[in-house]
Short mmCIF file of C-alpha atoms in Angstrom, two decimals:
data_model
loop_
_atom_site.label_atom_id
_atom_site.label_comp_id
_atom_site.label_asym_id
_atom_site.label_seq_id
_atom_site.Cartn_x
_atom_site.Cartn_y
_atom_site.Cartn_z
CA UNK A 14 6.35 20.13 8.45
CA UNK A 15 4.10 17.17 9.06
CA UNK A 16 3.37 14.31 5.98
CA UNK A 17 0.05 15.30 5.75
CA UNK A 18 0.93 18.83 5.39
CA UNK A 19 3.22 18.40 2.13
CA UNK A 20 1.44 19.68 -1.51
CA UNK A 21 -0.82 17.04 -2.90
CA UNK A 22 1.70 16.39 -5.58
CA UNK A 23 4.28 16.14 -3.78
CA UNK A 24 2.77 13.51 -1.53
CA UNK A 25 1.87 11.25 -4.48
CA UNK A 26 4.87 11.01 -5.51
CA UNK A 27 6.18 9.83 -2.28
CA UNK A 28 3.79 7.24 -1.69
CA UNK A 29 4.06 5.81 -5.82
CA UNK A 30 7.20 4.28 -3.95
CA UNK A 31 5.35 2.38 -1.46
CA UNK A 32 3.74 -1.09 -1.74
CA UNK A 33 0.10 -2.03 -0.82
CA UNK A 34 1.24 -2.83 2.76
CA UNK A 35 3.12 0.19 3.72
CA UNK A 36 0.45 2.20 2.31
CA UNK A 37 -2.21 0.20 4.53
CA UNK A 38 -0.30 0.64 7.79
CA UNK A 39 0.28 4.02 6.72
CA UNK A 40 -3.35 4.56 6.47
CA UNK A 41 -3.61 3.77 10.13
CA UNK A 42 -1.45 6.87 11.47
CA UNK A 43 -4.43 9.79 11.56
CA UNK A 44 -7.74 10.42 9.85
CA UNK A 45 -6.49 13.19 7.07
CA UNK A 46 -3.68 10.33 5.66
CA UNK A 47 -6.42 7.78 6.06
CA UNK A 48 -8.25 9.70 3.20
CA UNK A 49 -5.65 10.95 0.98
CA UNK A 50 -4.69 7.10 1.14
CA UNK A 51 -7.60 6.03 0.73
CA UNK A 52 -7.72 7.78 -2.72
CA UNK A 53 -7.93 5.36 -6.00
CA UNK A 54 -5.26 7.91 -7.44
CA UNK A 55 -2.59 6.86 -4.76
CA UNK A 56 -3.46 3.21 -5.34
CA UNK A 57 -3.31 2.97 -9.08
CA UNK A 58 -0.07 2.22 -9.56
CA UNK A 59 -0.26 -0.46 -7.61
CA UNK A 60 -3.28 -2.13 -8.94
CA UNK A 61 -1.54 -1.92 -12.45
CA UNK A 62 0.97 -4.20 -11.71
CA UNK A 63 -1.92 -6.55 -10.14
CA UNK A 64 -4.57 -9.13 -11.52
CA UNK A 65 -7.74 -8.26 -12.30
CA UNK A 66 -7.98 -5.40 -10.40
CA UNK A 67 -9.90 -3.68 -13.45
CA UNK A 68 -6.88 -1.64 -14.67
CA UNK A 69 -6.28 -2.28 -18.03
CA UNK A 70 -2.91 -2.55 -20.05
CA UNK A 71 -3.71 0.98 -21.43
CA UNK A 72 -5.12 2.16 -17.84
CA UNK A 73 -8.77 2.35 -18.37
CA UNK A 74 -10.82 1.49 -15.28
CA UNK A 75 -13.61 -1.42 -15.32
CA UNK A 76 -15.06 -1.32 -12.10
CA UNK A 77 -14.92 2.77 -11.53
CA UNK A 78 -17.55 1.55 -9.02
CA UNK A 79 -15.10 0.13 -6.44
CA UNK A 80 -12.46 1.56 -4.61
CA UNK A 81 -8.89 0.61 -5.92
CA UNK A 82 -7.66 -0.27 -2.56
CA UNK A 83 -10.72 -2.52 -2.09
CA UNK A 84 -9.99 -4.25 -5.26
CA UNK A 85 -6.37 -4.41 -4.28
CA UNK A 86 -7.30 -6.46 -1.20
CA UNK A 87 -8.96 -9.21 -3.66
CA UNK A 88 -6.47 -9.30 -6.14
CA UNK A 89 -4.07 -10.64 -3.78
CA UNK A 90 -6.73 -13.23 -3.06
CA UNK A 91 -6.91 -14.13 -7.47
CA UNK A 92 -2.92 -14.51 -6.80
CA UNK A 93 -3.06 -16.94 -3.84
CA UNK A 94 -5.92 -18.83 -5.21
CA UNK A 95 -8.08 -17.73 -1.86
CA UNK A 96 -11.54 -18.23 -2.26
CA UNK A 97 -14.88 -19.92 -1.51
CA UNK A 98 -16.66 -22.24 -3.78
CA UNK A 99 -19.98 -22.70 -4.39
CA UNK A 100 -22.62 -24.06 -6.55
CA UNK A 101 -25.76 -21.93 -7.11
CA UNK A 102 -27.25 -23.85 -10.01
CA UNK A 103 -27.39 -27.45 -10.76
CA UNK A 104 -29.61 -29.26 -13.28
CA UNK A 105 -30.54 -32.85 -13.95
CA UNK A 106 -29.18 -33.13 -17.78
CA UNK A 107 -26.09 -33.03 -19.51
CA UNK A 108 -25.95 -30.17 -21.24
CA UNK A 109 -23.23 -27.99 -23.09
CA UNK A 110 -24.06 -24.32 -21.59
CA UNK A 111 -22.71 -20.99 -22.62
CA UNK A 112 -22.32 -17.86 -19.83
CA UNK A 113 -22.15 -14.13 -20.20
CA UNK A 114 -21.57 -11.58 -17.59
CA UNK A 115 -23.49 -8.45 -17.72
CA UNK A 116 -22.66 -6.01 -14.87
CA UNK A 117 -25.17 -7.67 -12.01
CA UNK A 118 -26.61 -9.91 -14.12
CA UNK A 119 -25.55 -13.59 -15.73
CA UNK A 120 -26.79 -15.09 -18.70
CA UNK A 121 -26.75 -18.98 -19.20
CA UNK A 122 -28.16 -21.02 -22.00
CA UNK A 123 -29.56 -24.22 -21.06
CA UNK A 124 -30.88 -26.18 -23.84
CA UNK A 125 -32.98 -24.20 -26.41
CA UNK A 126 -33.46 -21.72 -23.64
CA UNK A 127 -31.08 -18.78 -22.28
CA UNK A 128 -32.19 -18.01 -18.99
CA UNK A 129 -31.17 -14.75 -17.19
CA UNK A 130 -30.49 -14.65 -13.68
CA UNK A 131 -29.75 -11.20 -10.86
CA UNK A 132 -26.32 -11.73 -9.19
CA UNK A 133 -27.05 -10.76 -5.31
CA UNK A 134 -24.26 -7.38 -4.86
CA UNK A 135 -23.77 -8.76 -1.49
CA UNK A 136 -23.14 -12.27 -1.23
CA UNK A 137 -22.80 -12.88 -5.16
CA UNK A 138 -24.83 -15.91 -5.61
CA UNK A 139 -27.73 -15.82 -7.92
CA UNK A 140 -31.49 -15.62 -7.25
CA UNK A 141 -32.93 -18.85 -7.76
CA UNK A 142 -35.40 -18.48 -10.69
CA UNK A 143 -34.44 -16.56 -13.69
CA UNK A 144 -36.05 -13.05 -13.89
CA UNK A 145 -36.59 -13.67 -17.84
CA UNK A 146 -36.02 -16.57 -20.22
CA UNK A 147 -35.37 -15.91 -23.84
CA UNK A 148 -36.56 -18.66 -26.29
CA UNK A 149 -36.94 -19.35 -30.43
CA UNK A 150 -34.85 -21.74 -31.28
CA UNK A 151 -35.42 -25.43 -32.08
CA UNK A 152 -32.64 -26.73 -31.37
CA UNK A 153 -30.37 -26.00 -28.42
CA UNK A 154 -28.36 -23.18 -28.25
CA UNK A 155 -24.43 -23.25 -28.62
CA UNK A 156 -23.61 -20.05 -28.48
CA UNK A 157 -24.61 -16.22 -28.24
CA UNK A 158 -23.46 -12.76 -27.30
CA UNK A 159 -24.89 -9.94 -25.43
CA UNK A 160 -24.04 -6.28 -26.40
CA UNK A 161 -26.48 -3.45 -24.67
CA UNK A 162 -29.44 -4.08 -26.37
CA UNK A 163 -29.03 -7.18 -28.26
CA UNK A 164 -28.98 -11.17 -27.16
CA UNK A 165 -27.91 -12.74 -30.46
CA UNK A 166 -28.04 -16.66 -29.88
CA UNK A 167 -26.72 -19.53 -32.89
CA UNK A 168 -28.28 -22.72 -32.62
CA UNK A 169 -28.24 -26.14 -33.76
CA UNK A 170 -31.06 -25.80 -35.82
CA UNK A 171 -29.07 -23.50 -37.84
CA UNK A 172 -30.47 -20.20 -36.88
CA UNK A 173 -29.28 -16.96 -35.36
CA UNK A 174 -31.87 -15.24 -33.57
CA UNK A 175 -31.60 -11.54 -32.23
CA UNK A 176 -33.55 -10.78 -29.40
CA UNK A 177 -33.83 -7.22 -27.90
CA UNK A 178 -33.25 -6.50 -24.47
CA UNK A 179 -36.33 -4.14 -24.27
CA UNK A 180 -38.66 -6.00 -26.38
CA UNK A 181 -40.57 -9.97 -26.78
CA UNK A 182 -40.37 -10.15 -30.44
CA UNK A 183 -37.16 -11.82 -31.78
CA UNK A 184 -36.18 -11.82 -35.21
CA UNK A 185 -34.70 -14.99 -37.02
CA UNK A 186 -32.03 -15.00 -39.63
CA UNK A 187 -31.63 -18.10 -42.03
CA UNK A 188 -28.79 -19.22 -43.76
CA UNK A 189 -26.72 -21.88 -42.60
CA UNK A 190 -27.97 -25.38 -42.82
CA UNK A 191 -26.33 -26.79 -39.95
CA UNK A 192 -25.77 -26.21 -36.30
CA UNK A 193 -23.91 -22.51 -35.66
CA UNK A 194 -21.09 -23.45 -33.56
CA UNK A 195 -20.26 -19.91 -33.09
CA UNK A 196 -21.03 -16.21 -33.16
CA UNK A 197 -19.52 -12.90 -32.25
CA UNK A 198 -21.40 -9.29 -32.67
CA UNK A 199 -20.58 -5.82 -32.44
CA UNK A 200 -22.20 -2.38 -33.64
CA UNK A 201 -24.63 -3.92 -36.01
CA UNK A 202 -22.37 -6.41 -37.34
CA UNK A 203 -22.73 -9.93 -36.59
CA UNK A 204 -20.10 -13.14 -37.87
CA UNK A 205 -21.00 -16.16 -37.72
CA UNK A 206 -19.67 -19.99 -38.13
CA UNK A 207 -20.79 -23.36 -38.69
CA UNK A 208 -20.53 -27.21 -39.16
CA UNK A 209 -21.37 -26.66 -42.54
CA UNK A 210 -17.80 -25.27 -43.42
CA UNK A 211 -18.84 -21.55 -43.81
CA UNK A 212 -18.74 -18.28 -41.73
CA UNK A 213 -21.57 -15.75 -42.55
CA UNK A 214 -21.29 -11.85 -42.43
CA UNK A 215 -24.74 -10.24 -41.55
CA UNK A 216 -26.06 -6.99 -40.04
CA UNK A 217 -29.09 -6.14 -38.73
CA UNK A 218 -31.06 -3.98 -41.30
CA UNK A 219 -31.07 -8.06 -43.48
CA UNK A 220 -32.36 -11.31 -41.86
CA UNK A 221 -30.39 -12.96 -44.94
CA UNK A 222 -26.19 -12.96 -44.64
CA UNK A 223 -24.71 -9.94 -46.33
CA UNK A 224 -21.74 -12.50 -47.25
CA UNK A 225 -20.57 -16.04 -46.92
CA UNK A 226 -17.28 -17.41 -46.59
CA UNK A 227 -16.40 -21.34 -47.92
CA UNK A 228 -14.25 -22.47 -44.90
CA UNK A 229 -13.68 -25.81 -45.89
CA UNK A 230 -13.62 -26.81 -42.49
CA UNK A 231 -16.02 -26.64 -39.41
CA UNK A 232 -15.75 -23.57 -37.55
CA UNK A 233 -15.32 -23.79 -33.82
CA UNK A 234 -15.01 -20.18 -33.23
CA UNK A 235 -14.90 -16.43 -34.47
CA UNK A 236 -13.85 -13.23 -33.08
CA UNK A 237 -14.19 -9.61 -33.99
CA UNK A 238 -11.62 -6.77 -34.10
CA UNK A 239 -12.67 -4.30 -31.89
CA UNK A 240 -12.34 -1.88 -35.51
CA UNK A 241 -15.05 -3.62 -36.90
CA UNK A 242 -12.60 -4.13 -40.23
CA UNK A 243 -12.00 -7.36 -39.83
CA UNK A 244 -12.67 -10.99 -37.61
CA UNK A 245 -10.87 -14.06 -36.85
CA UNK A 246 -11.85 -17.53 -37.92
CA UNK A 247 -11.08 -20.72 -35.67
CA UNK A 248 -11.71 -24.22 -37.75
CA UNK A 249 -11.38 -27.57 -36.50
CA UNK A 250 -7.69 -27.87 -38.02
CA UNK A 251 -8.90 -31.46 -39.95
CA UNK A 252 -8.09 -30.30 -43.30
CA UNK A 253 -4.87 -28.63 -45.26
CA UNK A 254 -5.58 -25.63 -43.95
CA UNK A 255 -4.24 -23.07 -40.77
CA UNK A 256 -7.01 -23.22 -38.41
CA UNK A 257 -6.56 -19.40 -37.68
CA UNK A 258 -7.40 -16.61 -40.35
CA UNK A 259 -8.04 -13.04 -40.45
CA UNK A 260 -10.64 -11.84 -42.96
CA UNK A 261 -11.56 -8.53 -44.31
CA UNK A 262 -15.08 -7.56 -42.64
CA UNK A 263 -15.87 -5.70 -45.67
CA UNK A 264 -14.63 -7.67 -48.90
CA UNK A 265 -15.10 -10.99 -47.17
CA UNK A 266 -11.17 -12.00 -48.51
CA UNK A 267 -8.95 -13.81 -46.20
CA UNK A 268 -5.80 -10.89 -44.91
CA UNK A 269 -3.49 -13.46 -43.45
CA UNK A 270 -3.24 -16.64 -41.92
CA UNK A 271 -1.85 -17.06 -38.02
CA UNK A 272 0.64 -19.72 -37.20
CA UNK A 273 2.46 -22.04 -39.27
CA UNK A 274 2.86 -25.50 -37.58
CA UNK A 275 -0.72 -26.52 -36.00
CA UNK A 276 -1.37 -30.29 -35.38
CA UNK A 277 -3.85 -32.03 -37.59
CA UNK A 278 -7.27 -32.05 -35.08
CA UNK A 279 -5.46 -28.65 -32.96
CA UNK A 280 -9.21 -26.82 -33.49
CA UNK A 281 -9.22 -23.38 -31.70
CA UNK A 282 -11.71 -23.15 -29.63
CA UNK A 283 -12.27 -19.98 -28.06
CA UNK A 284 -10.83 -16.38 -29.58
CA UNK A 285 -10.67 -12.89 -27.56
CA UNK A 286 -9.13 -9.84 -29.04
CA UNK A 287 -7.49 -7.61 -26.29
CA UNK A 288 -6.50 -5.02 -28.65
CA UNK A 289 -7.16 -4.40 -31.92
CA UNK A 290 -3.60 -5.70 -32.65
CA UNK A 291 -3.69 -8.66 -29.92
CA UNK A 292 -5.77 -11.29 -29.52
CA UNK A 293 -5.65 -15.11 -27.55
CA UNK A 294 -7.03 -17.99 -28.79
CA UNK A 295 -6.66 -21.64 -26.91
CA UNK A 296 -8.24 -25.03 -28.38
CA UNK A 297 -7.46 -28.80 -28.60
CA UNK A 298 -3.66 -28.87 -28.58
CA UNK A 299 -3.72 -27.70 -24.83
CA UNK A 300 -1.94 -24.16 -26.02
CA UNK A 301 -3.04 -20.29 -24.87
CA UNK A 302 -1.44 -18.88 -27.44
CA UNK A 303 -1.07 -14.53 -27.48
CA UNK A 304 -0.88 -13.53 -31.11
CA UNK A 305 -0.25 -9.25 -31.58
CA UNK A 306 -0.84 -8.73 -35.56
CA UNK A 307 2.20 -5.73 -35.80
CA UNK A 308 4.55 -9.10 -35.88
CA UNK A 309 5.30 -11.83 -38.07
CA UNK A 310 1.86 -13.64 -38.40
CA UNK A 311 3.59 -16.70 -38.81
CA UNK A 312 4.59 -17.06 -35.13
CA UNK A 313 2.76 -16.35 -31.91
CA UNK A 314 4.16 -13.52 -29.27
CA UNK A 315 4.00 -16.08 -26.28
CA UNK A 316 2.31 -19.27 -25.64
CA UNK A 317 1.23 -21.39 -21.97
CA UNK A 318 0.75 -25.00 -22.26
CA UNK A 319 -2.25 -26.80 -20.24
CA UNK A 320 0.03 -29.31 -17.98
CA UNK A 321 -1.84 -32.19 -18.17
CA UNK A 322 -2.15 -32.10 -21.71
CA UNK A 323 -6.25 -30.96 -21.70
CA UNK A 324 -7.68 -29.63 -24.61
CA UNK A 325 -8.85 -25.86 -23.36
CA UNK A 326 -12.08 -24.89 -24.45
CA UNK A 327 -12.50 -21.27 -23.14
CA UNK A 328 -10.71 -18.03 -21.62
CA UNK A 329 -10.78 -15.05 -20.58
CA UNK A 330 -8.55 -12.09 -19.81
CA UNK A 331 -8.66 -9.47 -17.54
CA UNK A 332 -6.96 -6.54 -19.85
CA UNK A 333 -3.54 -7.08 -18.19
CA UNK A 334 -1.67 -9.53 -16.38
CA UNK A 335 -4.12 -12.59 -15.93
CA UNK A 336 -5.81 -15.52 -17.91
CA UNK A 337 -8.25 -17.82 -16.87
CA UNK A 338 -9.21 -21.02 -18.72
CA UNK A 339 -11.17 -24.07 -18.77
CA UNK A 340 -10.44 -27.37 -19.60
CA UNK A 341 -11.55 -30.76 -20.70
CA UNK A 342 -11.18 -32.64 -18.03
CA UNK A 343 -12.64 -32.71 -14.73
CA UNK A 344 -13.96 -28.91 -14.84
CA UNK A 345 -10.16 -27.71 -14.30
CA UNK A 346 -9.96 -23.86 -14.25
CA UNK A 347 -6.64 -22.27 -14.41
CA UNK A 348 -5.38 -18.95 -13.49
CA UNK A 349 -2.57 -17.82 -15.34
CA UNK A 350 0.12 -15.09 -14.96
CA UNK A 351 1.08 -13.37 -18.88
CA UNK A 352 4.39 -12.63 -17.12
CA UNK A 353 4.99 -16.33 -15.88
CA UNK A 354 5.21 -19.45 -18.39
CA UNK A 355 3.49 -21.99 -15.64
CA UNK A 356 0.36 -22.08 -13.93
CA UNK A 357 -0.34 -19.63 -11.10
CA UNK A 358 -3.15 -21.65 -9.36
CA UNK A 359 -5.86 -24.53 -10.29
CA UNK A 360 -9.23 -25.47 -9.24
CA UNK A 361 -10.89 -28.89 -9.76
CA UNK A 362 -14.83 -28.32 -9.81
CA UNK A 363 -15.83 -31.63 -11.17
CA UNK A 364 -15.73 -34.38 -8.53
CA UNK A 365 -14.19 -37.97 -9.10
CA UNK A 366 -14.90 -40.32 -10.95
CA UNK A 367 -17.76 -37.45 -12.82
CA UNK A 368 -15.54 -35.41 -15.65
CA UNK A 369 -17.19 -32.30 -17.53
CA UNK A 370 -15.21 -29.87 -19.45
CA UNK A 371 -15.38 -26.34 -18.39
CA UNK A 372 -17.68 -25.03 -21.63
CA UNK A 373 -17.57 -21.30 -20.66
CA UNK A 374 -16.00 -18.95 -18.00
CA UNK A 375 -16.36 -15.64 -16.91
CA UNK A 376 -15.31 -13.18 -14.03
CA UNK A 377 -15.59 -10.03 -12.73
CA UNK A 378 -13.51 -8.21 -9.84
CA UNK A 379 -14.33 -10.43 -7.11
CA UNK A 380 -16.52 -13.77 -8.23
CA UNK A 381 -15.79 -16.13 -11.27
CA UNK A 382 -18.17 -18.26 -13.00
CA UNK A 383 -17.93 -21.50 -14.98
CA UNK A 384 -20.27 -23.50 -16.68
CA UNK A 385 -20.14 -27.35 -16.71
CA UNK A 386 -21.99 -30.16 -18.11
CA UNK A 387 -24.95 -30.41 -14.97
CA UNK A 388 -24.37 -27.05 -12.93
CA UNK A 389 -22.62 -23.20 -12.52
CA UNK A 390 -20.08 -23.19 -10.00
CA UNK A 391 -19.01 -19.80 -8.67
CA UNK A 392 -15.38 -19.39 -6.81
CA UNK A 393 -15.88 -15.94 -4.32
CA UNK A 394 -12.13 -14.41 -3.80
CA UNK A 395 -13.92 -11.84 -0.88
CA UNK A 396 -12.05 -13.30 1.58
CA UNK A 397 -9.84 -12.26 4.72
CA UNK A 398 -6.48 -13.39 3.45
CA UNK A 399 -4.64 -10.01 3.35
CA UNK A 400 -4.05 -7.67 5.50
CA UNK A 401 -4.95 -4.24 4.21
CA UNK A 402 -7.25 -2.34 6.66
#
């Protein structure tokens, strides 16, 4: 009996033992293996054990879109740091911009102003006018979120504003009296924190905060559970306090503080939940730290220190095996392995003798994007570095 004659079943099993280059060459033998192979189900194994090939830890697929074997191809591309960099937006000014990734579509605030921009499928650079600007604050914007509908932008005149995605009306909520450092929204609920020392629970039926939280500290960042019944706090660290806390969503009282021993000044940053029982958080004392809330809160489940001693001001996870962060110095991005302790690979964006910190980063399967003080660079891992045909 020929290989291509076995029971479905029977053949997936046998090829769960091979790896992505057996599989390719196998591929090659005769047209009916070339599509079983070609399958994502014969492939998904593989891309598991991968990074960022869109599989998650609890093996939901991002990118359905793609085939698994092409997204096998670039994920050995994210592992050898192969790629092509480019810079498809640059601007005169020194500003601090934010980025969000929307399927085709990127979203950077310059200024008072978040602009929207149409990321090409093919090459993956970015037309070069935005398709639609969204505007209302005074003051520039620091931060803001995008869910399916909603933009929802703080600023540093204070404000949140919540525009909708289908509409030219936004809608202002008041309530802090200095600049909104940071925000975080999900289903109707939005958190919010600010140099004024509080963090503000609102929803959207109320432009005036359903609650408000004394901090006694600036707050650098916040971060909801993907429950909804409860978010994380990041502070600045510069008073008696831990700069990480989990609050009840609902009764606005703190459940538990994270970490025990934080440096005076070690403000966190930038906070992701993974789970609703893990979440990352990275800030000035040069630390990713991995913190899964089924363990003593006290101490962190694993931690990855920045090498040259940068504070890290943003990062983001692929569901699974890698991190990527930015840092302070010289628009350093960092790919990181959870299973490894050092850094996988590095890229310096910023030039001698001009320094920016990397202010926000994103990625999706193939392109990642990072924000610096006068431009967006974009790193393109499409390239012909392995050999799967």
């Amino acid at each position: 009996m020929l290989l291509s004659q076995l029971p479905e079943d029977l053949l997936y099993y046998i090829l769960s033992y091979l790896d992505y280059r057996s599989l390719s060459r196998l591929s090659q033998v005769c047209r009916s293996l070339y599509r079983f192979v070609n399958r994502d189900a014969v492939w998904k194994k593989i891309a598991k054990d991968l990074l960022n090939t869109g599989i998650t830890r609890e093996g939901k697929d991002i990118y359905p879109l793609i085939r698994l074997k092409d997204r096998v191809k670039i994920a050995q591309n994210w592992y050898n740091g192969i790629c092509r960099r480019i810079i498809p937006l640059r601007w005169k000014t020194k500003l601090l911009p934010w980025l969000q990734l929307d399927g085709d579509t990127l979203f950077l605030s310059q200024a008072a102003d978040i602009k929207v921009y149409h990321i090409h499928k093919d090459s993956g650079r970015l037309q070069r006018s935005p398709y639609e600007v969204y505007s209302g604050h005074k003051g520039d914007v620091c931060r803001f979120v995008v869910t399916d509908s909603l933009l929802i932008s703080g600023g540093s005149d204070g404000k949140i504003v919540v525009h909708s995605r289908r509409s030219d009306v936004p809608v202002e909520f008041s309530g802090h009296n200095q600049e909104v450092n940071c925000v975080d929204a999900k289903d109707g609920l939005i958190i919010s924190g600010s140099r004024d020392r509080t963090a503000r629970i609102w929803n959207l039926t109320s432009t005036a905060p359903r609650g408000t939280i004394p901090m006694h500290d600036r707050v650098w960042s916040v971060a909801i559970n993907p429950t909804l019944s409860s978010f994380v706090t990041g502070t600045a660290c510069c008073e008696n306090f831990s700069p990480l806390r989990i609050w009840d969503a609902e009764r606005s009282i703190c459940l538990c503080a994270l970490g025990s021993e934080f440096r005076r000044g070690a403000g966190v940053l930038d906070i992701r939940f993974e789970s609703p029982f893990q979440l990352f958080t990275c800030g000035y004392d040069t630390f990713i730290r991995l913190w899964d809330l089924r363990l003593c809160p006290r101490k962190c489940a694993m931690e990855w220190e920045e090498p040259h001693d940068s504070a890290l001001y943003c990062i983001q996870t692929d569901g699974n095996h890698m991190i990527a962060s930015g840092s302070s110095y010289y628009g350093v991005v960092r790919l990181w392995d959870k299973r490894r302790t050092e850094c996988l690979q590095f890229f310096q964006l910023s030039s001698d003798p001009v320094s920016s910190p990397v202010y926000c980063l994103r990625f999706n399967s193939s392109h990642l994007y990072a924000a610096l003080a006068t431009a967006v660079h974009s790193l393109d891992f499409r390239q012909n570095g392995t050999q799967i045909r």
